[in-house]
PDB file of C-alpha atoms in Angstrom:
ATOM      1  CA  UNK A   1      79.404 -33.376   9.513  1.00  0.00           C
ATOM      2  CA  UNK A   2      81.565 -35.968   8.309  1.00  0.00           C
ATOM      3  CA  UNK A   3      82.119 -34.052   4.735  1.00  0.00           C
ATOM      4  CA  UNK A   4      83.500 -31.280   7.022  1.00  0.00           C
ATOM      5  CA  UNK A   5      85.875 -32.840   8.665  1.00  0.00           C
ATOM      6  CA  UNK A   6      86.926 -34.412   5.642  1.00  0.00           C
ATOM      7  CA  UNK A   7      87.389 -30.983   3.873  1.00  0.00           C
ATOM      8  CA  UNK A   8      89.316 -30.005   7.118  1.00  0.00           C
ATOM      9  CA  UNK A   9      91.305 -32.718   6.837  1.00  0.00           C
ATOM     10  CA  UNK A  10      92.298 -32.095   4.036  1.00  0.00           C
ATOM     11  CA  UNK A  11      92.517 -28.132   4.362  1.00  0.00           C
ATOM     12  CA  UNK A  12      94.444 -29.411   7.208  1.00  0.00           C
ATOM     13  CA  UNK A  13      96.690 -31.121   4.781  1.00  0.00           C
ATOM     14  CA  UNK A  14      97.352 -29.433   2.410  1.00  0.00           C
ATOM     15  CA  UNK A  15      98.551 -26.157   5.162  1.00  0.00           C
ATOM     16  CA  UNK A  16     100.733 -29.072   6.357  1.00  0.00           C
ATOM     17  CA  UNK A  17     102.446 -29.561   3.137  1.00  0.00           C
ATOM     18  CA  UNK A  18     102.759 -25.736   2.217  1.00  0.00           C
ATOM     19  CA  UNK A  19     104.485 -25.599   5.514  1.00  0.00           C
ATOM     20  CA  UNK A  20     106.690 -28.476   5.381  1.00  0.00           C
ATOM     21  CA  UNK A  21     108.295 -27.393   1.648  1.00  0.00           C
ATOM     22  CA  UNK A  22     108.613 -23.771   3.348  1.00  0.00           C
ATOM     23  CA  UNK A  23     110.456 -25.525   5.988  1.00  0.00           C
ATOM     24  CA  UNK A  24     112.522 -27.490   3.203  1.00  0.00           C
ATOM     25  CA  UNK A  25     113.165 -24.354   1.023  1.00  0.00           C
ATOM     26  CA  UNK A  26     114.464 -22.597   4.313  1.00  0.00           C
ATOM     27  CA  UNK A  27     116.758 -25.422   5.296  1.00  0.00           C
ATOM     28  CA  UNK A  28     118.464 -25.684   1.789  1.00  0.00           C
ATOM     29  CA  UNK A  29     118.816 -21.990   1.952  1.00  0.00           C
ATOM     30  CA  UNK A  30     120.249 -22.054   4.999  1.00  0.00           C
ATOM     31  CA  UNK A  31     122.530 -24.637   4.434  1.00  0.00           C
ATOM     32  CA  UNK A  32     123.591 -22.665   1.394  1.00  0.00           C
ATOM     33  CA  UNK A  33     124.385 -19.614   3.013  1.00  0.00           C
ATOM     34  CA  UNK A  34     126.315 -21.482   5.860  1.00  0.00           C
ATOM     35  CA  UNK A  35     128.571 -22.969   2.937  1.00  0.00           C
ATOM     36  CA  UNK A  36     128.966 -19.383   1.423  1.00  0.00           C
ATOM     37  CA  UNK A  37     129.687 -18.513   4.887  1.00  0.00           C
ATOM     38  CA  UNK A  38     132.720 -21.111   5.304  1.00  0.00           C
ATOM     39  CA  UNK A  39     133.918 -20.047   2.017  1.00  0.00           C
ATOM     40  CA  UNK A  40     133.644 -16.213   2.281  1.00  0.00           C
ATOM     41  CA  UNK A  41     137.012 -15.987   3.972  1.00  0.00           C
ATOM     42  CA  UNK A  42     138.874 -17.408   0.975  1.00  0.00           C
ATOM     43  CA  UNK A  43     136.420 -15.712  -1.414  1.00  0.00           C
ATOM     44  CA  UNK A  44     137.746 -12.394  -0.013  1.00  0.00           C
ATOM     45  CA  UNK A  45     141.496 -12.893   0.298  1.00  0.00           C
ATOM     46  CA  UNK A  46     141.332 -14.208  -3.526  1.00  0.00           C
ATOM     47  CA  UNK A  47     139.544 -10.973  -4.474  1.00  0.00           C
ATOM     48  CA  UNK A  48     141.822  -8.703  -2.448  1.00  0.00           C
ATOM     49  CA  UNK A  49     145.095 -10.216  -3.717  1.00  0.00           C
ATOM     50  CA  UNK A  50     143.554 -10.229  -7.476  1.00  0.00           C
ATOM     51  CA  UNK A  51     143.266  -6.284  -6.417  1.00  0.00           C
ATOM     52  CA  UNK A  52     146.239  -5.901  -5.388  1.00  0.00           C
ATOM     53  CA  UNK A  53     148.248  -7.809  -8.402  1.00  0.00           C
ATOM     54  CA  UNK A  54     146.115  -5.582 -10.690  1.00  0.00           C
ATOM     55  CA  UNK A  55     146.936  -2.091  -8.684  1.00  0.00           C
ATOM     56  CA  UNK A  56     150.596  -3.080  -8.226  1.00  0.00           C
ATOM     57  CA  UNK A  57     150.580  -3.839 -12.185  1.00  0.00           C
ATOM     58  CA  UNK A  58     149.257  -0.878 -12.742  1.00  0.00           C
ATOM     59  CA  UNK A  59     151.347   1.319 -10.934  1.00  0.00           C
ATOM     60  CA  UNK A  60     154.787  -0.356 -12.354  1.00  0.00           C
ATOM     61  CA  UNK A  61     153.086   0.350 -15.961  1.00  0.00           C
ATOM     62  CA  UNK A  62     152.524   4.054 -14.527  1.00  0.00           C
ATOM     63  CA  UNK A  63     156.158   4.716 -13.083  1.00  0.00           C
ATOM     64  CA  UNK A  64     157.451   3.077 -16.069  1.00  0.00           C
ATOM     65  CA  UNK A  65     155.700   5.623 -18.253  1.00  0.00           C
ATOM     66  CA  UNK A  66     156.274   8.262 -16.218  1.00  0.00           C
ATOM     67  CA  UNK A  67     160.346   7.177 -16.093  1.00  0.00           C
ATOM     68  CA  UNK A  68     160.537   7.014 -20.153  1.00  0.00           C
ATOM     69  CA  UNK A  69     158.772  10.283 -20.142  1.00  0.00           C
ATOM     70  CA  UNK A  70     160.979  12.253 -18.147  1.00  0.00           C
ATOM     71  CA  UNK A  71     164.129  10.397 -19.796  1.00  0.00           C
ATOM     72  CA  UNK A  72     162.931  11.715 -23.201  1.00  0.00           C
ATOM     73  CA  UNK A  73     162.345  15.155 -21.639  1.00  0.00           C
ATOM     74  CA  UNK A  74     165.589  15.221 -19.922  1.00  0.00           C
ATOM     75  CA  UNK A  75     167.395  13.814 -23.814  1.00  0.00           C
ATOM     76  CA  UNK A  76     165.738  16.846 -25.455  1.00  0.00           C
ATOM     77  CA  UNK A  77     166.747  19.392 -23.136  1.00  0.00           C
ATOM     78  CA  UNK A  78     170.313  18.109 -23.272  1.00  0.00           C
ATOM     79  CA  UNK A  79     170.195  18.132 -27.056  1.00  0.00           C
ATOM     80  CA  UNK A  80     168.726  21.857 -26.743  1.00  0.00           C
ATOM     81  CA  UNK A  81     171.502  23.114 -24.568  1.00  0.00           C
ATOM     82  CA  UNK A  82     174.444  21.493 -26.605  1.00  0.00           C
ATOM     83  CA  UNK A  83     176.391  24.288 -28.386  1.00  0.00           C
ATOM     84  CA  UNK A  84     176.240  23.711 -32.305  1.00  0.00           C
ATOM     85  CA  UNK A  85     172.016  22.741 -32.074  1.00  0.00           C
ATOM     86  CA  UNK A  86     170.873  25.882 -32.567  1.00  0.00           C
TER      87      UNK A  86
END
């Protein structure tokens, strides 16, 4: 009798310890995810103004383009259509 309760003591234990680093892994996780948490709002403003500097430089690069393009085009139709070109 006395080598069972030992072995449920210790059974006893041992659940006790599995329980209590559960408990310990859920706490630092939670405590982790509250900080993320705290942080998320200037996480996401960061990321949307990166965006944003990246799509606006991207569009000035396309306009750009787009502006030389049509200044070239407009150049060689006006060299076309002077008299003495052809």
């Amino acid at each position: 009798m006395e080598k069972e309760l030992i072995e449920k003591k210790t059974l006893f234990e041992q659940e006790f310890k599995a329980r209590e680093q559960n408990l310990i892994s859920a706490e630092t996780e939670l405590k982790e995810l509250r900080e993320k948490n705290a942080s998320f709002p200037k996480i996401l403003e960061e990321s949307v103004k990166k965006a944003e500097d990246e799509l606006s430089a991207r569009l000035k690069s396309t306009f750009n383009f787009e502006n030389q393009l049509k200044t070239k085009e407009y150049e060689g139709e006006i060299k076309i259509t002077r008299p003495g070109n052809i």
